């Protein structure tokens, strides 16, 4: 895949996260902390993986305790950060972020402290699938509570023009 392909997929992911947060705000139910916690986890993990790619220290726990409002703010921050990173690697410009290709290896430690190497392309793919997996869990939890989850199918986003 090319960086521009990932840019499109991350645009979809950002849209789906916003839709999920919006649906949670609109429902007149008391959201269980673990429902909000899953959205917070999606966003925190996105930040963690970008920080790993950039060689930065983690700034959030993997499973943070957040409010829905804080999740909304972090969702916008991550949308901007990922978009900026992907645009930079797709245009091969050197700016505030270090230049990386999709095949570059990233050295990092997981949350257990174990050392690993992963290619940027694999990390990007993981981030996208990780988000979709947990959004599915959120949808199931909302539906089980009698609430209507967001409709976040990729094909829907494309058909409706939410994603190019």
C-alpha positions as a printed NumPy array, in Angstrom:
array([[  0.   ,   0.   ,   0.   ],
       [  0.994,   3.599,  -0.52 ],
       [  0.927,   6.318,   2.127],
       [ -1.955,   7.952,   0.221],
       [ -3.97 ,   4.723,   0.622],
       [ -3.39 ,   4.879,   4.356],
       [ -4.387,   8.54 ,   4.365],
       [ -7.795,   7.552,   2.964],
       [ -8.193,   4.736,   5.479],
       [ -7.21 ,   6.964,   8.392],
       [ -9.741,   9.553,   7.161],
       [-12.35 ,   6.792,   7.347],
       [-11.133,   5.745,  10.795],
       [-11.35 ,   9.332,  12.066],
       [-14.873,   9.666,  10.67 ],
       [-15.923,   6.354,  12.26 ],
       [-14.512,   7.384,  15.641],
       [-16.377,  10.715,  15.471],
       [-19.604,   8.928,  14.489],
       [-19.218,   6.536,  17.403],
       [-18.617,   9.361,  19.893],
       [-21.559,  11.321,  18.463],
       [-23.871,   8.316,  18.786],
       [-22.795,   7.874,  22.387],
       [-23.558,  11.551,  23.097],
       [-27.002,  11.357,  21.479],
       [-28.227,   8.339,  23.394],
       [-30.184,   9.089,  26.543],
       [-28.667,   6.244,  28.501],
       [-26.1  ,   6.139,  31.21 ],
       [-23.01 ,   4.889,  29.467],
       [-21.094,   2.306,  31.411],
       [-17.511,   3.368,  32.09 ],
       [-16.175,   0.454,  30.054],
       [-18.062,   1.679,  26.939],
       [-16.378,   5.074,  27.163],
       [-13.196,   3.278,  28.199],
       [-13.112,   1.389,  24.899],
       [-13.298,   4.605,  22.886],
       [-10.617,   6.111,  25.127],
       [ -8.507,   2.984,  24.55 ],
       [ -8.838,   3.258,  20.76 ],
       [ -7.603,   6.834,  20.829],
       [ -4.908,   6.264,  23.427],
       [ -3.558,   3.326,  21.431],
       [ -3.514,   5.481,  18.313],
       [ -1.434,   8.055,  20.146],
       [  0.868,   5.368,  21.557],
       [  1.562,   3.882,  18.121],
       [  2.255,   7.28 ,  16.558],
       [  4.585,   8.106,  19.434],
       [  6.39 ,   4.802,  18.883],
       [  6.808,   5.544,  15.168],
       [  8.172,   8.988,  16.014],
       [ 10.51 ,   7.624,  18.693],
       [  8.717,   9.471,  21.485],
       [  7.886,   8.33 ,  25.001],
       [  4.244,   7.373,  25.637],
       [  2.117,  10.186,  27.029],
       [ -1.069,   8.274,  27.916],
       [ -1.853,   4.941,  29.522],
       [ -3.144,   2.297,  27.123],
       [ -6.451,   2.094,  29.025],
       [ -7.039,   5.663,  30.262],
       [ -9.96 ,   6.824,  32.334],
       [-11.561,   9.53 ,  30.213],
       [-14.824,  11.351,  29.792],
       [-16.68 ,  11.297,  26.505],
       [-15.786,  14.986,  26.071],
       [-12.086,  14.182,  26.54 ],
       [-12.436,  11.406,  23.966],
       [-13.868,  13.9  ,  21.491],
       [-10.914,  16.225,  21.997],
       [ -8.402,  13.381,  21.67 ],
       [-10.17 ,  12.097,  18.544],
       [ -9.641,  15.47 ,  16.854],
       [ -6.023,  15.617,  18.024],
       [ -5.323,  12.154,  16.638],
       [ -7.063,  12.924,  13.35 ],
       [ -4.789,  15.909,  12.863],
       [ -1.627,  14.116,  14.027],
       [ -2.111,  11.037,  11.833],
       [ -3.11 ,  13.155,   8.84 ],
       [ -0.006,  15.311,   9.254],
       [  2.246,  12.255,   9.567],
       [  0.735,  10.491,   6.551],
       [  0.875,  13.6  ,   4.373],
       [  4.519,  14.052,   5.253],
       [  5.489,  10.499,   4.365],
       [  3.372,  10.567,   1.2  ],
       [  5.085,  13.721,  -0.047],
       [  8.491,  12.704,   1.345],
       [  9.037,  16.104,   2.913],
       [ 11.087,  16.613,   5.996],
       [  9.478,  18.756,   8.628],
       [  8.906,  18.566,  12.349],
       [  8.302,  14.83 ,  11.991],
       [ 11.234,  12.655,  10.97 ],
       [ 10.966,  11.239,   7.448],
       [  9.878,   7.598,   7.429],
       [  8.932,   5.207,   4.701],
       [  6.325,   2.519,   5.122],
       [  9.027,  -0.16 ,   5.128],
       [ 11.093,   1.405,   7.903],
       [ 11.392,  -0.638,  11.073],
       [ 10.33 ,   0.915,  14.342],
       [ 12.007,  -0.265,  17.525],
       [  9.782,  -0.082,  20.606],
       [  8.801,  -1.808,  23.82 ],
       [  5.29 ,  -3.075,  24.352],
       [  3.349,  -2.32 ,  27.522],
       [  5.011,  -5.31 ,  29.208],
       [  8.437,  -3.855,  28.422],
       [  9.283,  -6.472,  25.795],
       [ 11.373,  -5.192,  22.86 ],
       [ 10.019,  -5.435,  19.302],
       [ 10.585,  -4.207,  15.767],
       [  7.687,  -3.594,  13.392],
       [  7.447,  -1.985,   9.977],
       [  5.557,   1.295,   9.776],
       [  3.142,  -0.269,   7.269],
       [  2.305,  -3.073,   9.717],
       [  1.768,  -0.596,  12.529],
       [ -0.592,   1.498,  10.4  ],
       [ -2.583,  -1.6  ,   9.452],
       [ -2.736,  -2.687,  13.083],
       [ -3.984,   0.724,  14.248],
       [ -6.834,   0.63 ,  11.733],
       [ -7.933,  -2.935,  12.535],
       [ -7.545,  -2.353,  16.276],
       [ -9.891,   0.628,  16.087],
       [-12.493,  -1.266,  14.041],
       [-12.37 ,  -4.21 ,  16.44 ],
       [-13.055,  -2.062,  19.493],
       [-15.697,   0.068,  17.729],
       [-17.498,  -3.217,  17.075],
       [-17.397,  -3.966,  20.788],
       [-18.778,  -0.5  ,  21.55 ],
       [-21.605,  -1.05 ,  19.054],
       [-22.466,  -4.365,  20.685],
       [-22.448,  -2.812,  24.161],
       [-24.655,   0.078,  23.039],
       [-27.132,  -2.224,  21.313],
       [-27.228,  -4.483,  24.402],
       [-28.13 ,  -1.409,  26.453],
       [-31.003,  -0.558,  24.135],
       [-29.121,   2.246,  22.391],
       [-28.515,   2.713,  18.676],
       [-24.834,   2.416,  17.739],
       [-23.286,   4.474,  14.968],
       [-23.37 ,   3.109,  11.425],
       [-19.646,   3.085,  10.676],
       [-19.295,   0.676,   7.749],
       [-16.567,   1.742,   5.332],
       [-18.77 ,   1.293,   2.264],
       [-21.423,   3.522,   3.845],
       [-18.826,   6.234,   4.449],
       [-17.704,   6.068,   0.827],
       [-21.224,   5.908,  -0.661],
       [-22.364,   8.896,   1.382],
       [-19.258,  10.932,   0.56 ],
       [-17.894,  11.05 ,   4.104],
       [-14.634,   9.615,   2.776],
       [-13.167,  10.255,  -0.687]])
